[in-house]
Short mmCIF file of C-alpha atoms and ligand atoms in Angstrom, two decimals:
data_model
loop_
_atom_site.label_atom_id
_atom_site.label_comp_id
_atom_site.label_asym_id
_atom_site.label_seq_id
_atom_site.Cartn_x
_atom_site.Cartn_y
_atom_site.Cartn_z
CA UNK A 1042 19.95 145.50 136.79
CA UNK A 1043 20.43 147.04 133.38
CA UNK A 1044 23.71 148.64 134.45
CA UNK A 1045 24.95 145.34 135.88
CA UNK A 1046 24.13 143.72 132.57
CA UNK A 1047 26.07 146.42 130.70
CA UNK A 1048 29.02 145.95 133.03
CA UNK A 1049 29.04 142.20 132.41
CA UNK A 1050 28.86 142.74 128.65
CA UNK A 1051 31.67 145.29 128.79
CA UNK A 1052 33.84 142.95 130.86
CA UNK A 1053 33.26 140.01 128.62
CA UNK A 1054 34.05 142.12 125.54
CA UNK A 1055 37.23 143.30 127.23
CA UNK A 1056 38.10 139.73 128.17
CA UNK A 1057 37.45 138.63 124.60
CA UNK A 1058 39.65 141.40 123.18
CA UNK A 1059 42.55 140.59 125.44
CA UNK A 1060 43.91 137.59 123.46
CA UNK A 1061 43.42 139.48 120.20
CA UNK A 1062 45.42 142.41 121.59
CA UNK A 1063 48.16 140.09 122.80
CA UNK A 1064 48.34 138.43 119.40
CA UNK A 1065 48.67 141.83 117.72
CA UNK A 1066 51.42 142.91 120.13
CA UNK A 1067 53.28 139.63 119.58
CA UNK A 1068 52.88 139.89 115.81
CA UNK A 1069 54.32 143.43 115.92
CA UNK A 1070 57.30 142.16 117.90
CA UNK A 1071 57.84 139.31 115.43
CA UNK A 1072 57.65 141.77 112.51
CA UNK A 1073 60.21 144.07 114.15
CA UNK A 1074 62.55 141.15 114.94
CA UNK A 1075 62.23 139.76 111.42
CA UNK A 1076 63.10 143.16 109.97
CA UNK A 1077 66.12 143.44 112.28
CA UNK A 1078 67.23 139.93 111.31
CA UNK A 1079 66.91 140.72 107.61
CA UNK A 1080 69.06 143.83 108.11
CA UNK A 1081 71.81 141.95 110.01
CA UNK A 1082 75.14 142.08 108.22
CA UNK A 1083 76.20 138.77 106.67
CA UNK A 1084 79.45 138.32 104.74
CA UNK A 1085 78.95 137.49 101.07
CA UNK A 1086 80.28 134.33 99.37
CA UNK A 1087 83.14 136.34 97.85
CA UNK A 1088 84.15 137.69 101.26
CA UNK A 1089 84.33 134.19 102.71
CA UNK A 1090 86.43 133.23 99.68
CA UNK A 1091 88.82 136.16 100.24
CA UNK A 1092 89.27 134.88 103.80
CA UNK A 1093 89.97 131.37 102.49
CA UNK A 1094 92.43 132.87 100.00
CA UNK A 1095 94.43 134.47 102.83
CA UNK A 1096 94.54 131.22 104.84
CA UNK A 1097 95.44 129.21 101.72
CA UNK A 1098 98.45 131.51 101.25
CA UNK A 1099 99.50 131.46 104.92
CA UNK A 1100 99.13 127.68 105.00
CA UNK A 1101 101.66 127.39 102.18
CA UNK A 1102 104.30 129.59 103.87
CA UNK A 1103 103.78 127.85 107.19
CA UNK A 1104 104.36 124.47 105.49
CA UNK A 1105 107.40 125.78 103.59
CA UNK A 1106 108.90 126.83 106.92
CA UNK A 1107 107.97 123.47 108.53
CA UNK A 1108 106.00 125.54 111.01
CA UNK A 1109 103.49 122.71 111.57
CA UNK A 1110 101.65 124.40 114.44
CA UNK A 1111 100.90 127.42 112.26
CA UNK A 1112 100.03 125.19 109.29
CA UNK A 1113 97.59 123.29 111.52
CA UNK A 1114 96.03 126.59 112.60
CA UNK A 1115 95.66 127.84 109.02
CA UNK A 1116 94.08 124.67 107.66
CA UNK A 1117 91.58 124.80 110.53
CA UNK A 1118 90.71 128.38 109.57
CA UNK A 1119 89.89 127.10 106.07
CA UNK A 1120 87.76 124.32 107.59
CA UNK A 1121 85.86 126.88 109.70
CA UNK A 1122 85.20 129.03 106.64
CA UNK A 1123 83.84 125.99 104.77
CA UNK A 1124 81.41 125.32 107.64
CA UNK A 1125 80.44 129.02 107.77
CA UNK A 1126 79.71 129.09 104.03
CA UNK A 1127 77.48 126.03 104.39
CA UNK A 1128 75.70 127.70 107.30
CA UNK A 1129 75.35 131.28 106.06
CA UNK A 1130 75.24 130.95 102.25
CA UNK A 1131 72.37 128.46 101.99
CA UNK A 1132 70.84 130.28 99.03
CA UNK A 1133 73.99 129.71 96.91
CA UNK A 1134 74.18 126.42 94.99
CA UNK A 1135 77.96 126.32 95.32
CA UNK A 1136 77.64 126.04 99.11
CA UNK A 1137 76.41 122.47 98.76
CA UNK A 1138 79.61 121.63 96.85
CA UNK A 1139 82.00 123.03 99.48
CA UNK A 1140 82.44 119.48 100.86
CA UNK A 1141 84.48 118.67 97.74
CA UNK A 1142 87.43 120.31 99.59
CA UNK A 1143 87.30 117.73 102.41
CA UNK A 1144 89.47 114.97 100.88
CA UNK A 1145 92.20 117.53 100.05
CA UNK A 1146 91.91 119.09 103.52
CA UNK A 1147 92.20 115.61 105.06
CA UNK A 1148 95.44 114.96 103.20
CA UNK A 1149 96.83 118.37 104.23
CA UNK A 1150 95.98 117.49 107.85
CA UNK A 1151 97.67 114.12 107.43
CA UNK A 1152 100.82 115.76 105.99
CA UNK A 1153 100.92 118.20 108.93
CA UNK A 1154 100.56 115.38 111.45
CA UNK A 1155 103.36 113.44 109.76
CA UNK A 1156 105.39 116.67 109.45
CA UNK A 1157 106.26 115.66 105.90
CA UNK A 1158 107.26 118.44 103.48
CA UNK A 1159 106.76 116.10 100.48
CA UNK A 1160 103.24 115.09 101.55
CA UNK A 1161 102.51 118.70 102.40
CA UNK A 1162 103.44 119.82 98.89
CA UNK A 1163 101.39 117.14 97.11
CA UNK A 1164 98.35 117.69 99.32
CA UNK A 1165 98.60 121.47 98.90
CA UNK A 1166 98.62 120.99 95.10
CA UNK A 1167 95.54 118.74 95.44
CA UNK A 1168 93.84 121.42 97.57
CA UNK A 1169 94.64 124.15 95.06
CA UNK A 1170 93.40 122.04 92.14
CA UNK A 1171 90.14 121.40 94.01
CA UNK A 1172 89.64 125.16 94.52
CA UNK A 1173 89.97 125.61 90.76
CA UNK A 1174 87.72 122.61 89.99
CA UNK A 1175 84.85 124.31 91.78
CA UNK A 1176 85.60 127.68 90.19
CA UNK A 1177 85.34 125.91 86.80
CA UNK A 1178 82.12 124.13 87.72
CA UNK A 1179 80.62 127.38 89.05
CA UNK A 1180 81.57 129.36 85.90
CA UNK A 1181 84.15 131.35 87.87
CA UNK A 1182 87.02 129.74 85.92
CA UNK A 1183 88.56 133.23 85.49
CA UNK A 1184 89.31 133.05 89.22
CA UNK A 1185 92.50 131.01 89.19
CA UNK A 1186 94.11 129.93 92.45
CA UNK A 1187 97.80 129.02 92.41
CA UNK A 1188 100.66 128.19 94.76
CA UNK A 1189 101.70 131.58 96.14
CA UNK A 1190 105.09 132.90 95.11
CA UNK A 1191 105.73 135.47 97.80
CA UNK A 1192 103.77 136.20 100.95
CA UNK A 1193 101.65 139.34 100.74
CA UNK A 1194 101.71 139.36 104.54
CA UNK A 1195 105.03 141.01 105.32
CA UNK A 1196 103.83 141.74 108.84
CA UNK A 1197 103.68 138.03 109.71
CA UNK A 1198 106.69 135.82 110.38
CA UNK A 1199 106.08 132.27 109.16
CA UNK A 1200 109.23 130.83 110.71
CA UNK A 1201 108.98 128.86 113.94
CA UNK A 1202 109.21 131.20 116.92
CA UNK A 1203 112.46 130.03 118.54
CA UNK A 1204 112.09 132.36 121.55
CA UNK A 1205 109.55 130.02 123.11
C1 HEC B 424 82.42 124.66 96.02
C2 HEC B 424 82.91 125.75 95.25
C3 HEC B 424 84.16 126.48 95.60
C4 HEC B 424 85.30 125.98 96.19
C5 HEC B 424 85.59 124.56 96.64
C6 HEC B 424 86.22 127.09 96.26
N1 HEC B 424 85.67 128.22 95.75
FE1 HEC B 424 86.52 130.05 95.66
N2 HEC B 424 84.86 130.82 94.82
C7 HEC B 424 83.70 130.13 94.56
C8 HEC B 424 82.70 131.03 94.02
C9 HEC B 424 81.30 130.65 93.62
C10 HEC B 424 83.32 132.30 93.96
C11 HEC B 424 82.66 133.62 93.51
C12 HEC B 424 82.10 134.29 94.74
C13 HEC B 424 81.23 135.45 94.47
O1 HEC B 424 80.14 135.26 93.92
O2 HEC B 424 81.60 136.58 94.85
C14 HEC B 424 84.66 132.13 94.45
C15 HEC B 424 85.58 133.15 94.54
C16 HEC B 424 86.87 133.01 94.99
C17 HEC B 424 87.86 134.06 95.03
C18 HEC B 424 87.66 135.49 94.55
C19 HEC B 424 87.35 136.37 95.73
C20 HEC B 424 87.43 137.80 95.31
O3 HEC B 424 86.52 138.55 95.69
O4 HEC B 424 88.39 138.18 94.66
C21 HEC B 424 89.00 133.53 95.55
C22 HEC B 424 90.34 134.24 95.78
C23 HEC B 424 88.74 132.15 95.85
N3 HEC B 424 87.44 131.85 95.49
C24 HEC B 424 89.66 131.30 96.42
C25 HEC B 424 89.40 129.96 96.71
C26 HEC B 424 90.37 129.08 97.29
C27 HEC B 424 91.78 129.45 97.70
C28 HEC B 424 89.76 127.86 97.40
C29 HEC B 424 90.33 126.58 97.89
C30 HEC B 424 90.99 126.52 99.15
C31 HEC B 424 88.41 128.00 96.86
N4 HEC B 424 88.25 129.30 96.45
C32 HEC B 424 87.50 126.98 96.80
C33 HEC B 424 83.49 128.79 94.75
C34 HEC B 424 84.40 127.91 95.33
#
């Protein structure tokens, strides 16, 4: 009788410990995953900006060559980077202001749709001024964006591909 009693006690202790063990195992897994997540590589604000800089330049040369398909592609790359900054750079105040580019991006899109070099130029100037407006507001006024003079991408042809 005594041994049966001990067995029951042991079982119930075991049964009681089970959820506690599971909780500990789960907590360990959560800790490991959180550590992995914290160590995941994430581009910095400046890296996103360097990407935007490249697309800003390519957009200009595409527009200058009336290569509207390429211009459309490049402006969409800028739009994607804006969304990515808002998603991945939540701790930066400037991320909340990225939407200030939208009106200028809309007019670039409009110029591309209308295939109008004049509208393209004025909307590109508006876009470039908006870049600088934020740099001023964010105390990065020493980072001046301008209309590119020559393409740094000599390995990319901005003219319309006539072979197709
Ligand atoms: C809402 C604010 C904001 C807007 C809009 C913005 N920028 Fe920036 N930009 C920043 C901030 C902040 C930095 C500094 C990033 C850092 O801390 O490394 C920066 C940095 C840069 C740099 C320097 C990157 C480097 O490492 O040399 C370039 C180039 C740049 N931006 C280009 C642009 C262009 C082109 C546009 C417009 C199409 C633009 N930016 C629009 C906030 C903005």
